[in-house]
Tab-separated table of C-alpha atoms and ligand atoms in Angstrom:
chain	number	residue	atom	x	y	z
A	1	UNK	CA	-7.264	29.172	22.376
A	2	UNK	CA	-8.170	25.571	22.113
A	3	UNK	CA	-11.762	25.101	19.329
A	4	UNK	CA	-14.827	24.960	21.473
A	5	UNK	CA	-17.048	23.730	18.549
A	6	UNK	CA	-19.456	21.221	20.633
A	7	UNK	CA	-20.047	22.897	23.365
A	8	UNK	CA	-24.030	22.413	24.048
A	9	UNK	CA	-24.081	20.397	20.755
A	10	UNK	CA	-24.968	15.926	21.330
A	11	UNK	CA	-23.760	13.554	19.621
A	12	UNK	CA	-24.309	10.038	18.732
A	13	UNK	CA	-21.282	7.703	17.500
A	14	UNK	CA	-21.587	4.530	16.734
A	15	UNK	CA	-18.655	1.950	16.948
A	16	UNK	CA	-17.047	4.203	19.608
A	17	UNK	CA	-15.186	1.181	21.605
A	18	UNK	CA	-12.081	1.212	19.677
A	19	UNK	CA	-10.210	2.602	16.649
A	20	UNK	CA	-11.687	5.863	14.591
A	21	UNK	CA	-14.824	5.769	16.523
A	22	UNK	CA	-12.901	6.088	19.827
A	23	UNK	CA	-10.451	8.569	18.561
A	24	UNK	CA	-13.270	10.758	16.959
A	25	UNK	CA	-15.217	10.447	20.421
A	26	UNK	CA	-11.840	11.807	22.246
A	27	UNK	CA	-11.166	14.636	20.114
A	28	UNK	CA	-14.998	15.743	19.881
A	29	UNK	CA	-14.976	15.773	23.753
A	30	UNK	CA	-11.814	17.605	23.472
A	31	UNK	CA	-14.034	20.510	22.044
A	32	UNK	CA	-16.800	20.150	24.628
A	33	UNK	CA	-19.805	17.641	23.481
A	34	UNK	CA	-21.985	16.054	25.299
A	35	UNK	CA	-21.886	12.371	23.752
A	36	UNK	CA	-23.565	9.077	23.783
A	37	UNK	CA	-21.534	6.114	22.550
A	38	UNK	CA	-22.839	3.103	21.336
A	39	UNK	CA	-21.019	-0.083	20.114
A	40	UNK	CA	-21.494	-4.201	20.854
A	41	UNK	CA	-18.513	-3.873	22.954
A	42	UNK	CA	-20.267	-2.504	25.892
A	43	UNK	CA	-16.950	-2.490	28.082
A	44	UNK	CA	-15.171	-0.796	25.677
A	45	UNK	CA	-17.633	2.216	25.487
A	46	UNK	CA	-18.334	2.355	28.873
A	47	UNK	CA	-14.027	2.737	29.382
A	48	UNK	CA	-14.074	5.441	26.591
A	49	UNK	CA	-17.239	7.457	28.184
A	50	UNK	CA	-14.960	7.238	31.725
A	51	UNK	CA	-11.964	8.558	29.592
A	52	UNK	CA	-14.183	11.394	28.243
A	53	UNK	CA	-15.675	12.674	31.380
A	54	UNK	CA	-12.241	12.273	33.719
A	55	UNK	CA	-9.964	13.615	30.618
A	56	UNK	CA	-12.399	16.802	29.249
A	57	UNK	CA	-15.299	17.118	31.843
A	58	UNK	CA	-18.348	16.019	29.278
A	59	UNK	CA	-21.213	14.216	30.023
A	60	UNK	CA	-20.684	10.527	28.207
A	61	UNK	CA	-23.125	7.857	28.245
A	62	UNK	CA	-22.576	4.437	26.638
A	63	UNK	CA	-25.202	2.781	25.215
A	64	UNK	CA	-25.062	-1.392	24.104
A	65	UNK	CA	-25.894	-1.683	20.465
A	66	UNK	CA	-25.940	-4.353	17.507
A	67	UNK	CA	-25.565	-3.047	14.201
A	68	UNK	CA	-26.948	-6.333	12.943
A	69	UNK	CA	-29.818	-5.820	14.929
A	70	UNK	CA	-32.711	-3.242	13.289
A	71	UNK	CA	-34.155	-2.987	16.513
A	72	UNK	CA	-31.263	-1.944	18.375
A	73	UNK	CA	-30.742	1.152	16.174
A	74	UNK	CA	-33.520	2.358	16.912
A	75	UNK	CA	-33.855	1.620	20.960
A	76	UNK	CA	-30.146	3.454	20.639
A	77	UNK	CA	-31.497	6.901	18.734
A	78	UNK	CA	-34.442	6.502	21.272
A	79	UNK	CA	-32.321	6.261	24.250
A	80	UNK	CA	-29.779	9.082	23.513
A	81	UNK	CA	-32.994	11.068	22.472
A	82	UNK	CA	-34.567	10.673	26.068
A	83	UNK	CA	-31.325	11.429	27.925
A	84	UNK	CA	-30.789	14.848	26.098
A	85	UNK	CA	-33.978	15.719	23.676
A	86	UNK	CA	-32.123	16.406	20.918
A	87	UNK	CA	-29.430	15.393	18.512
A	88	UNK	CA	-26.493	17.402	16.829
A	89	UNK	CA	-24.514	15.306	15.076
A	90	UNK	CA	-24.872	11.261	14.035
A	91	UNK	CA	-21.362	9.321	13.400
A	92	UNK	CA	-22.152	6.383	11.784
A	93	UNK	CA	-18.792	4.069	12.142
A	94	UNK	CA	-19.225	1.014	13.137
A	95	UNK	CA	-18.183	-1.572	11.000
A	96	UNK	CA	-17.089	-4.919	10.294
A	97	UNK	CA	-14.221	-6.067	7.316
A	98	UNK	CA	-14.059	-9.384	6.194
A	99	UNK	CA	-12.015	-10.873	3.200
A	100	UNK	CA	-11.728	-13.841	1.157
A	101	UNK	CA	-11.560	-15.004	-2.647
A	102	UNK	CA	-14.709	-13.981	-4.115
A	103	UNK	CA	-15.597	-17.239	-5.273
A	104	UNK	CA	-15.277	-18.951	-1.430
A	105	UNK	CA	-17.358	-15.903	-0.170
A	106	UNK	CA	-21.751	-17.262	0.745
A	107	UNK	CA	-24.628	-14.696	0.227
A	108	UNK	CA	-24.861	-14.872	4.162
A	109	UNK	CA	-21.513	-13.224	4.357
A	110	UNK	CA	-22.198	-10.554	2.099
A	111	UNK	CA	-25.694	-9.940	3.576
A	112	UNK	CA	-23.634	-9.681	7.349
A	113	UNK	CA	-21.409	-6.900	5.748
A	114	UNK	CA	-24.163	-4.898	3.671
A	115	UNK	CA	-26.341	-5.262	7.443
A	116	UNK	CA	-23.989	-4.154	9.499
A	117	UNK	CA	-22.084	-1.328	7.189
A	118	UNK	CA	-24.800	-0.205	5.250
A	119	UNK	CA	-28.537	-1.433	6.559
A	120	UNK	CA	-27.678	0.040	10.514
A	121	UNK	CA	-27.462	3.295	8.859
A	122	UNK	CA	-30.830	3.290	6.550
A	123	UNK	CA	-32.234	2.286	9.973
A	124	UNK	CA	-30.362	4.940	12.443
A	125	UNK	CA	-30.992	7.969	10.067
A	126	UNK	CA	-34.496	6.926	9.458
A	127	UNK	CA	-35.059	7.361	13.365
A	128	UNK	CA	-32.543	10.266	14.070
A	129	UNK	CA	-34.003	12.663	10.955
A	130	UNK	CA	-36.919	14.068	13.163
A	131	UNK	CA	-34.316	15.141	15.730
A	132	UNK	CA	-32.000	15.854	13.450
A	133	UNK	CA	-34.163	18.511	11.196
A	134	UNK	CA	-35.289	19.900	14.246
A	135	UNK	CA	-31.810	21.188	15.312
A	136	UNK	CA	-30.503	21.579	12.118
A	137	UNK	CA	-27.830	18.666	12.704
A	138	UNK	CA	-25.488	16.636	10.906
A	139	UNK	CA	-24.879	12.684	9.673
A	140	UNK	CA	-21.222	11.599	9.317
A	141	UNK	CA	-20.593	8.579	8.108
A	142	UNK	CA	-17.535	6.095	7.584
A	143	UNK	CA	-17.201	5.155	4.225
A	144	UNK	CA	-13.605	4.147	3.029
A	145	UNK	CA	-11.471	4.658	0.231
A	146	UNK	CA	-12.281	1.035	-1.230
A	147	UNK	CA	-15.791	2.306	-1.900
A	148	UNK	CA	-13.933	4.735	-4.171
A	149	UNK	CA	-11.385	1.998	-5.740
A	150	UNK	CA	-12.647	-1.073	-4.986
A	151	UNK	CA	-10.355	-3.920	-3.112
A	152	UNK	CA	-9.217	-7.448	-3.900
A	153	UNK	CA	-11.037	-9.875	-1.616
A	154	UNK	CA	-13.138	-7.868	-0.211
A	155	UNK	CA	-15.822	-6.910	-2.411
A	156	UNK	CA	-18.898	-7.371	0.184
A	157	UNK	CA	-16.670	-4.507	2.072
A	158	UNK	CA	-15.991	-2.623	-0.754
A	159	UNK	CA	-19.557	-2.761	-2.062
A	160	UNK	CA	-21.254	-1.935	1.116
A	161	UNK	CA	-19.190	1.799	1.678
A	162	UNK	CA	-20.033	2.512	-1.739
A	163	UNK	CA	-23.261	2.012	-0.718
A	164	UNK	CA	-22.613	4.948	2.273
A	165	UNK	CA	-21.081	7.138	-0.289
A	166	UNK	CA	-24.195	7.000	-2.884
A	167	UNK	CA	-26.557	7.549	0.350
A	168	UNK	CA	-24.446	10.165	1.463
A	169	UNK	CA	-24.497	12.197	-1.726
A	170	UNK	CA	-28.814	11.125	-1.962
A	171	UNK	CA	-29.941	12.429	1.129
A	172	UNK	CA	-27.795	15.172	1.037
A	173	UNK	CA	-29.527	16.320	-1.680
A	174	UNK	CA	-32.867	15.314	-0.060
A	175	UNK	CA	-32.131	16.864	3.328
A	176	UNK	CA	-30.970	19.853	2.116
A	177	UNK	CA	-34.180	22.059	2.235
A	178	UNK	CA	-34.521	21.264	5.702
A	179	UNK	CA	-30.875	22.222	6.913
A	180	UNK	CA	-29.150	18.421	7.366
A	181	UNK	CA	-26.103	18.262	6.174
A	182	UNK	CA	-25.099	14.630	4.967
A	183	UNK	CA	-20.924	13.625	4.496
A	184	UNK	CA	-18.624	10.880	4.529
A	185	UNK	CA	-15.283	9.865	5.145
A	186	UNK	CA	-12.668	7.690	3.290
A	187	UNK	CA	-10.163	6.535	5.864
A	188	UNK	CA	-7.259	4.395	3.586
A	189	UNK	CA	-5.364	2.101	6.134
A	190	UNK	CA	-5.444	3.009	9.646
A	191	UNK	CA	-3.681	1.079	12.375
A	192	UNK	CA	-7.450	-0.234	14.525
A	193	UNK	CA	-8.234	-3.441	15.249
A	194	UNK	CA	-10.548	-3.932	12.137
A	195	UNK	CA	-7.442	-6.081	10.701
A	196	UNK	CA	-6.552	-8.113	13.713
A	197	UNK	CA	-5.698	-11.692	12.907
A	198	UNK	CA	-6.086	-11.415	8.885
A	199	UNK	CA	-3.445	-12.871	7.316
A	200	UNK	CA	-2.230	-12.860	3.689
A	201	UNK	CA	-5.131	-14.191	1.442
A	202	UNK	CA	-2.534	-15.615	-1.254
A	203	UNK	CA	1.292	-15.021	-2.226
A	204	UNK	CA	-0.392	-11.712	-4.786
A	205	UNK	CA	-1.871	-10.300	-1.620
A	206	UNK	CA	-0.114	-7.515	-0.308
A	207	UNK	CA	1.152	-6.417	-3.677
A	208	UNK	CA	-2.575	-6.185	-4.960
A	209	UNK	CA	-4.311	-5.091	-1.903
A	210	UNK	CA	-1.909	-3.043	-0.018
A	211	UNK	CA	-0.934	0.683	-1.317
A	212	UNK	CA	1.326	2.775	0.937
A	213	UNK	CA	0.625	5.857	2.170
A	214	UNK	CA	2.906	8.310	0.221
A	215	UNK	CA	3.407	10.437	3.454
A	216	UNK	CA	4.308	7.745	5.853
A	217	UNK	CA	6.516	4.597	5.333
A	218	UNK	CA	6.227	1.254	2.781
A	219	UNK	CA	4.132	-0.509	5.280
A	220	UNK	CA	3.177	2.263	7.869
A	221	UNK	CA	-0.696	3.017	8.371
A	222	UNK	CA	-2.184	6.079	9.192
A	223	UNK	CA	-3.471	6.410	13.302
A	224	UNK	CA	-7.190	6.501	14.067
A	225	UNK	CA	-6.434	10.016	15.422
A	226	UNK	CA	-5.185	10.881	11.907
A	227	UNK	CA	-8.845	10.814	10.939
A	228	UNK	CA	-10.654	12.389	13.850
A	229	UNK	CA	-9.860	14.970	12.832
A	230	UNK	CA	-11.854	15.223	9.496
A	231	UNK	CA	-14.949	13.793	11.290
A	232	UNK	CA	-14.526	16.824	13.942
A	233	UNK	CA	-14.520	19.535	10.849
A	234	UNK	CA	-17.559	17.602	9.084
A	235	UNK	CA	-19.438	17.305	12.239
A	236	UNK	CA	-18.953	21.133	13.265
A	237	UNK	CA	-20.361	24.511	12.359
A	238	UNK	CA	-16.958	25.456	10.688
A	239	UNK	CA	-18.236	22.627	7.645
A	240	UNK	CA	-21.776	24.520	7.773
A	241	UNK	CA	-21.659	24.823	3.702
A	242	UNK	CA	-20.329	21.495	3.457
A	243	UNK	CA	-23.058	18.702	2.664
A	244	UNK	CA	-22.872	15.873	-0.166
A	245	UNK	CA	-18.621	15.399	0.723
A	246	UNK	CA	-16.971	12.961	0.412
A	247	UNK	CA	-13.043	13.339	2.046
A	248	UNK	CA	-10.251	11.066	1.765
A	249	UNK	CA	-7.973	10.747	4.297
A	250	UNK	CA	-5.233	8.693	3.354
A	251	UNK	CA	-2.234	10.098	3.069
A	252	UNK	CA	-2.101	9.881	-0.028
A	253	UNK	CA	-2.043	5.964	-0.375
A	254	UNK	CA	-4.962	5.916	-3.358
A	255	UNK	CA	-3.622	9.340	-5.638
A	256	UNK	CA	-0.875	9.131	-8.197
R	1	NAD	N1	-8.932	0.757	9.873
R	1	NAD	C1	-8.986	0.995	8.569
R	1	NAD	O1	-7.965	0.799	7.845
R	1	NAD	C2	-10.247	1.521	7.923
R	1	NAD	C3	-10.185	2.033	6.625
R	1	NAD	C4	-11.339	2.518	6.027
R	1	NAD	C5	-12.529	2.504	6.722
R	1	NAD	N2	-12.582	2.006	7.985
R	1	NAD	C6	-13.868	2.014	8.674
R	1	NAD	O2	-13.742	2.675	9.909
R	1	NAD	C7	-14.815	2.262	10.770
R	1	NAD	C8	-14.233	1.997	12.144
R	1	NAD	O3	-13.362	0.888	12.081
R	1	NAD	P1	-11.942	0.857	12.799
R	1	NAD	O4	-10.930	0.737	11.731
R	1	NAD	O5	-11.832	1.935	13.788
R	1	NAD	O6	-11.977	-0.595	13.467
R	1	NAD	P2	-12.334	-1.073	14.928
R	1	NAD	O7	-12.566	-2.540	14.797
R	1	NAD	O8	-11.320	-0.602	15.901
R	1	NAD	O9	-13.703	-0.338	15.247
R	1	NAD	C9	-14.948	-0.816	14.802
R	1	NAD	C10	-15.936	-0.622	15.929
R	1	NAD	O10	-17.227	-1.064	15.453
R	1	NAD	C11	-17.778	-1.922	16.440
R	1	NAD	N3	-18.686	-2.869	15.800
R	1	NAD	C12	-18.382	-3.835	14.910
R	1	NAD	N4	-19.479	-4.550	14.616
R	1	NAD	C13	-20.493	-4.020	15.340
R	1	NAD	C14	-21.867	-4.325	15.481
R	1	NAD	N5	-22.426	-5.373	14.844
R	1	NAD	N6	-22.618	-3.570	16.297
R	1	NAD	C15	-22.073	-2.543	16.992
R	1	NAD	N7	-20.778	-2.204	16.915
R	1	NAD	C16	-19.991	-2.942	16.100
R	1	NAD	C17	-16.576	-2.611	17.080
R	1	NAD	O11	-16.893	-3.171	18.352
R	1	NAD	C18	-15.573	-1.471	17.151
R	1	NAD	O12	-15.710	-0.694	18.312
R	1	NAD	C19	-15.439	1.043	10.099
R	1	NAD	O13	-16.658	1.430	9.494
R	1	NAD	C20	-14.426	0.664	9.046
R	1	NAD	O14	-15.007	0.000	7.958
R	1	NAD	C21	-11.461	1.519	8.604
């Protein structure tokens, strides 16, 4: 029998228009819940809200939202609070990647990245936790494996989901006495259009900041639906004892 673990459970993902978000937002409708999607690509959520409803029969709403933009994380918690009244689960994914030599890299760059990977998420939990201790719910956030290891040319990115793993762990502990639980995720490469358009930094570039995935091929990447998964497990009763993780899912690419 196919899992039924949302059923009558909400939840919130952010970054839902394409990539990991989208893919999570599939295979949590898959198993029944009702979901509100929010992103800056307002076309693309709306498409994947159509794809939920026609493909598993949920209710999805799409909701615009600018992770740079404190206001708009909280007019998003408050919307997908009206339309339902409460709040399962919180997938905090949306995220930006950029990459250059350290030294060509401004303090308005880095301050974009920590906003939009790390500050949104101070901001969305801060307005979620009242809904969120009141049904006992759950915060999963995308981190990523270079907030474990670090990588070259992209310390801003690196930096800032090291910063979601160290909140993570915090507010586990915090929450804990009230019944949140708090996880992340460490995706290594996955084939999304987070990467679209970079090229090679330098001639050392991918030698030093590409590692292949020991299950897959030299220069194959894992699929967003490779990762779902995990956020499925994390966001469901099954992971009830789970709180304060922190789960690769890489294939393998960082270990050995
Ligand atoms: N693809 C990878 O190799 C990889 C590896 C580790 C971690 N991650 C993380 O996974 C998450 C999802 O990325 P993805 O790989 O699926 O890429 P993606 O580009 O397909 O998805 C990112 C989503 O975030 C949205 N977004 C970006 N900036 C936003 C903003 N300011 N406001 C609202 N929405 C915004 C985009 O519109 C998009 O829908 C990110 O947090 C990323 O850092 C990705």
């Amino acid at each position: 029998m196919a899992l039924r673990r949302f059923d009558n459970k909400v939840a919130l993902i952010t970054g839902a228009a394409t990539g990991i978000g989208r893919a999570t937002a599939l295979r949590l409708a898959a198993e029944g819940a009702t979901l509100i999607l929010a992103d800056r690509n307002v076309e693309g959520v709306e498409k994947v809200c159509a794809e939920a409803a026609t493909s598993f029969g949920v209710r999805a709403d799409a909701v615009g939202y600018d992770a740079a933009d404190t206001a708009s994380a909280r007019a998003m918690v408050d919307k997908a609070l009206a339309l339902h009244g409460r709040l399962d689960s919180l997938i905090n994914n949306a995220g930006i990647y950029r990459r250059d030599h350290f030294a060509k890299q401004t303090g308005d760059e880095w301050a974009l990245v920590f906003r939009i990977n790390l500050e949104s998420v101070f901001h969305i939990v801060h307005q979620a936790l009242p809904a969120l201790a009141a049904s006992r719910g759950n915060v999963v956030s995308t981190a990523s494996t270079a907030g474990i290891d670090g990588i070259a040319y992209a310390a801003a990115y690196a930096a800032s989901k090291a910063g979601i793993i160290a909140m993570t762990k915090s507010l586990a502990t915090e929450y804990a006495p009230k019944g949140v639980r708090f996880n992340a995720i460490c995706p290594g490469r996955v084939r999304t259009e987070i990467g679209t358009g970079l090229q090679p930094i330098d001639d050392q570039d991918p030698a030093i900041s590409v590692r292949p995935s020991k299950l897959l091929g030299k220069m194959e990447t894992g699929e967003p639906e490779d990762i779902a998964g995990a956020f499925a497990y994390l966001a469901s009763d099954d992971a009830s004892y789970v709180s304060g993780a922190v789960i690769v899912v890489d294939g393998a690419q960082t270990v050995g």
